[in-house]
Tab-separated table of C-alpha atoms in Angstrom:
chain	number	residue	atom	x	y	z
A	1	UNK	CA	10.527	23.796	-30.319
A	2	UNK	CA	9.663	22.713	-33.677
A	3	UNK	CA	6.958	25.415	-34.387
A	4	UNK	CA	7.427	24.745	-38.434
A	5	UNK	CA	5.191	21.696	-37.840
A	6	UNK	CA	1.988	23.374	-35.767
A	7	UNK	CA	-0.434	26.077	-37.126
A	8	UNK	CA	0.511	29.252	-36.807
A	9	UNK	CA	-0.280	30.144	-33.180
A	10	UNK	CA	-0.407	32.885	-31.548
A	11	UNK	CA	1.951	32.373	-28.781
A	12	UNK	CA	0.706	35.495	-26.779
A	13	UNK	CA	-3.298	34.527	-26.354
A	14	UNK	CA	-2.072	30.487	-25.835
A	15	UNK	CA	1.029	30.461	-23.373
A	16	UNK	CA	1.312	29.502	-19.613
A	17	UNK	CA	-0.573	31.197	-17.161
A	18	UNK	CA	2.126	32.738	-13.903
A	19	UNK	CA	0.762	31.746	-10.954
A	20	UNK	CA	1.775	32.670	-6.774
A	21	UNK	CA	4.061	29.654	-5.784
A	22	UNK	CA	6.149	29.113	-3.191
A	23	UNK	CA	8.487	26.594	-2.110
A	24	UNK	CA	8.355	25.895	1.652
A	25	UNK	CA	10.121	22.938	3.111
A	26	UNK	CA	10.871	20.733	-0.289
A	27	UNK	CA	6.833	20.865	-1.369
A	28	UNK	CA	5.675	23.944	-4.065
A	29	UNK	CA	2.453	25.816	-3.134
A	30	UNK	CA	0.824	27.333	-5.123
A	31	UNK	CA	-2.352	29.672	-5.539
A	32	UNK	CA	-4.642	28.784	-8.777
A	33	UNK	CA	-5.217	32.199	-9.375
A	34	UNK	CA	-3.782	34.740	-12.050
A	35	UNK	CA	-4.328	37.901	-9.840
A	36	UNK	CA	-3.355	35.885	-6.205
A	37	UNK	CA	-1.175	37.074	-4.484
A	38	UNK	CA	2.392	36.025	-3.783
A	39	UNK	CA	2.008	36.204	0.159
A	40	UNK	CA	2.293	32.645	1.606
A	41	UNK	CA	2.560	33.922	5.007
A	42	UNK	CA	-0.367	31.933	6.066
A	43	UNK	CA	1.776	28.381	5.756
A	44	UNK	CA	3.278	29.276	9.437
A	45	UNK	CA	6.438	29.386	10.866
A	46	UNK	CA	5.697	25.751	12.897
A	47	UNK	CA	5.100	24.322	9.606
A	48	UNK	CA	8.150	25.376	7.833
A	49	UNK	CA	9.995	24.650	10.671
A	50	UNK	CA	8.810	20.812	11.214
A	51	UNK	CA	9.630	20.722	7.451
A	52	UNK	CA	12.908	21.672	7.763
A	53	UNK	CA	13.307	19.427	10.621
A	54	UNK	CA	12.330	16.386	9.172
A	55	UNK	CA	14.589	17.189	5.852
A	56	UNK	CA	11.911	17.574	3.593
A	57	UNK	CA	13.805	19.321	0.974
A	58	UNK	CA	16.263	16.905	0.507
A	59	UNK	CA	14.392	14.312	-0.030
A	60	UNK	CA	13.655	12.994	-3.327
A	61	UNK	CA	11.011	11.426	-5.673
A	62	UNK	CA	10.724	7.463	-5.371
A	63	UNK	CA	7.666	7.139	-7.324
A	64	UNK	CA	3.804	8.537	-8.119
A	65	UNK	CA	0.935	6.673	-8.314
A	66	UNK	CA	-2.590	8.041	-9.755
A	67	UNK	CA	-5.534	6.492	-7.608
A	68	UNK	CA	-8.890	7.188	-9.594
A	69	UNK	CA	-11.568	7.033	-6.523
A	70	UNK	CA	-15.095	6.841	-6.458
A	71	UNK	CA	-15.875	9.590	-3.715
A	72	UNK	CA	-15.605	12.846	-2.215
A	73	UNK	CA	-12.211	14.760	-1.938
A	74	UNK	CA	-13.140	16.194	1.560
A	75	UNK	CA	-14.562	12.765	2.986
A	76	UNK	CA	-10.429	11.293	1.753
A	77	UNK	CA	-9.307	14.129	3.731
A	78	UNK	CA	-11.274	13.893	6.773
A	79	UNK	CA	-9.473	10.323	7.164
A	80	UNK	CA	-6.234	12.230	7.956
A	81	UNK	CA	-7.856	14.252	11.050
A	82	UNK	CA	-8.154	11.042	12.699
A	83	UNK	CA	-6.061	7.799	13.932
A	84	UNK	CA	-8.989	5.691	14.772
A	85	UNK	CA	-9.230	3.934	11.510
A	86	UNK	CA	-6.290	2.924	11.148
A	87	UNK	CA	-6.086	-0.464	12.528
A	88	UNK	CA	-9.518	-1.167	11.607
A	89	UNK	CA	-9.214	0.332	7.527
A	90	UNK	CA	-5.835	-1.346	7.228
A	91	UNK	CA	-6.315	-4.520	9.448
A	92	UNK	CA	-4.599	-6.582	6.399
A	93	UNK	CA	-2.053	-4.310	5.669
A	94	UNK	CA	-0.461	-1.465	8.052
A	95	UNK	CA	-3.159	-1.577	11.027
A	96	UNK	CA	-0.833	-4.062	13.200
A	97	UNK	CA	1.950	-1.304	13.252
A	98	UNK	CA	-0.029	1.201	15.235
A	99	UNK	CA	-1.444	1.407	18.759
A	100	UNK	CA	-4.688	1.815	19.536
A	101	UNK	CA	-4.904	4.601	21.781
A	102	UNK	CA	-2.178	7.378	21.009
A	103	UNK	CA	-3.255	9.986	18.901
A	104	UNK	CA	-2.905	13.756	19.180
A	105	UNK	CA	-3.862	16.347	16.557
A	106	UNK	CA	-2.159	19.837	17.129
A	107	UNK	CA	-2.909	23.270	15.079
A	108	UNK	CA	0.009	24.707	13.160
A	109	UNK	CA	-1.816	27.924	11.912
A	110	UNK	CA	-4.113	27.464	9.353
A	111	UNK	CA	-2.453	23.096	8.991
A	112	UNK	CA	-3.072	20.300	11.176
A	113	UNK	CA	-0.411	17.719	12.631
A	114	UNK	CA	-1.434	14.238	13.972
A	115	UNK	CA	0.933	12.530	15.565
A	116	UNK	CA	-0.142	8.552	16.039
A	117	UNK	CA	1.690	6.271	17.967
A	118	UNK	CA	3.470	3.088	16.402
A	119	UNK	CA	3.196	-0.190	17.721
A	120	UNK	CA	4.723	-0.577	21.426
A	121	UNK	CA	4.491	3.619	21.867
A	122	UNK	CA	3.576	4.102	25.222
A	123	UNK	CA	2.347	7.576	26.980
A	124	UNK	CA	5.483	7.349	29.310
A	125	UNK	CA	7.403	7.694	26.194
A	126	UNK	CA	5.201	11.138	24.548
A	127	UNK	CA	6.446	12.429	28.002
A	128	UNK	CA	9.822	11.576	27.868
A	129	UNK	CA	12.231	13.326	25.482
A	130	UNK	CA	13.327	11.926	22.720
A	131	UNK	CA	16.678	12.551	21.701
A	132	UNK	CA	17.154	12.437	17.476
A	133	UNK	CA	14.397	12.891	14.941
A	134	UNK	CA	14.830	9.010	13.937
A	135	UNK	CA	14.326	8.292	17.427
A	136	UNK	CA	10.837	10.420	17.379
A	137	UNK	CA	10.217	9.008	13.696
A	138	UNK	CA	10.657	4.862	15.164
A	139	UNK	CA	8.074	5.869	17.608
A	140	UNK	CA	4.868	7.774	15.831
A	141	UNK	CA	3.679	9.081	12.414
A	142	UNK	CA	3.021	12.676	11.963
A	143	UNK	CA	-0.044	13.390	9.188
A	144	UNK	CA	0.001	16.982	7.929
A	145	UNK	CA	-3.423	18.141	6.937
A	146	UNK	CA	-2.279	20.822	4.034
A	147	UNK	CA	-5.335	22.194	3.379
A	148	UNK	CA	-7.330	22.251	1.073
A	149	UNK	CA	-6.304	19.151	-0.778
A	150	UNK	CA	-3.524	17.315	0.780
A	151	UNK	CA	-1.894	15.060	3.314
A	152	UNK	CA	1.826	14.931	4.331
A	153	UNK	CA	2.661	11.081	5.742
A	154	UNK	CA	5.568	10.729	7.409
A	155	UNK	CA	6.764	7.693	7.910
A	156	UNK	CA	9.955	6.370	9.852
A	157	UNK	CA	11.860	5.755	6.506
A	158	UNK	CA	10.177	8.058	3.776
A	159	UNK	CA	7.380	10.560	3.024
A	160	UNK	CA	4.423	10.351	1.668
A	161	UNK	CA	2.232	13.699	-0.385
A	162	UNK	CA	-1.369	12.790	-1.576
A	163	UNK	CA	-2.558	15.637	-3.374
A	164	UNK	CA	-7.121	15.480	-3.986
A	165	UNK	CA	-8.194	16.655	-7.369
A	166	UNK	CA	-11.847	17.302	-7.081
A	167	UNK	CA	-13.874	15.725	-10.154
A	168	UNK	CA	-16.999	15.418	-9.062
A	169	UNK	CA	-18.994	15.474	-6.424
A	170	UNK	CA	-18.118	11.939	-6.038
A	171	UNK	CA	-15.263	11.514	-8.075
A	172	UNK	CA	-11.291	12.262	-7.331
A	173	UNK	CA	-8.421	12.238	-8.526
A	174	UNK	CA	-5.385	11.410	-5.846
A	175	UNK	CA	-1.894	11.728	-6.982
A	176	UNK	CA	0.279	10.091	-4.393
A	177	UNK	CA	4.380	11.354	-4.341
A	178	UNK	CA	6.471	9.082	-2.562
């Protein structure tokens, strides 16, 4: 809108680039890539399924925060393949909610899904069935390890996407999507 008051441009050589995307479960993928293809195949049926399972899509956007950190995108990453640091990280903050012991990582195709055990979660109870989702929500955290730059939270009452932008070798950029 408004061209009268730019330069002549020409609109051809300047305008957006269309790129692959896909949206799977409420989150857009997409492939940075002019001549990518459109096959998204690879995010796996367990994924889109969990996704659809835990309502993704009709959730909405609380708020974003920009984090400007002082290290490496993969070493942010590699927390969320792990539980172990979590109550020693966050011991002022969220570190008192979890226990201490449950953890399980499973592959979902090319994605990883940790499931960590809140506070009181016992193994009798990862045995036992669980009847609703906010039953299985109340009682762990899943962490989806989208690679190669983000990590799906779930937490009992809301979601959490933290998406890496690469700077530097030891610079990143982390947008965080509540």
């Amino acid at each position: 809108p408004r061209s009268e008051v730019f330069e002549p441009l020409d609109k051809c050589k300047l305008g957006l680039a269309e790129l692959p995307c896909a949206e799977i479960g409420g989150i857009i993928f997409v492939k940075l890539g002019r001549e990518a293809d459109h096959d998204f195949s690879h995010i796996g049926d367990e994924v889109r399924a969990d996704f659809d399972a835990l309502g993704l899509s009709s959730m909405h956007l609380f708020g974003h925060r920009r984090h400007d950190v002082k290290g490496n995108w993969k070493l942010i990453l590699d927390t969320f393949l792990e539980g172990y640091h979590v109550i020693r990280l966050h011991v002022n903050s969220l570190g008192s909610m979890f226990e201490d012991t449950f953890v399980q990582v499973d592959r979902l195709g090319n994605y990883l899904r940790q499931t960590s055990g809140r506070l009181g979660f016992t193994r009798e109870q990862a045995q036992a069935k669980l009847h609703s989702l906010s039953e299985i929500r109340s009682a762990v955290t899943f962490v989806y390890t989208l690679l190669p730059n983000a990590a799906l939270i779930i937490s009992p009452d809301y979601a959490t996407l933290l998406v890496m932008q690469p700077q530097s070798v030891g610079h990143t950029i982390v947008d965080e999507y509540l």
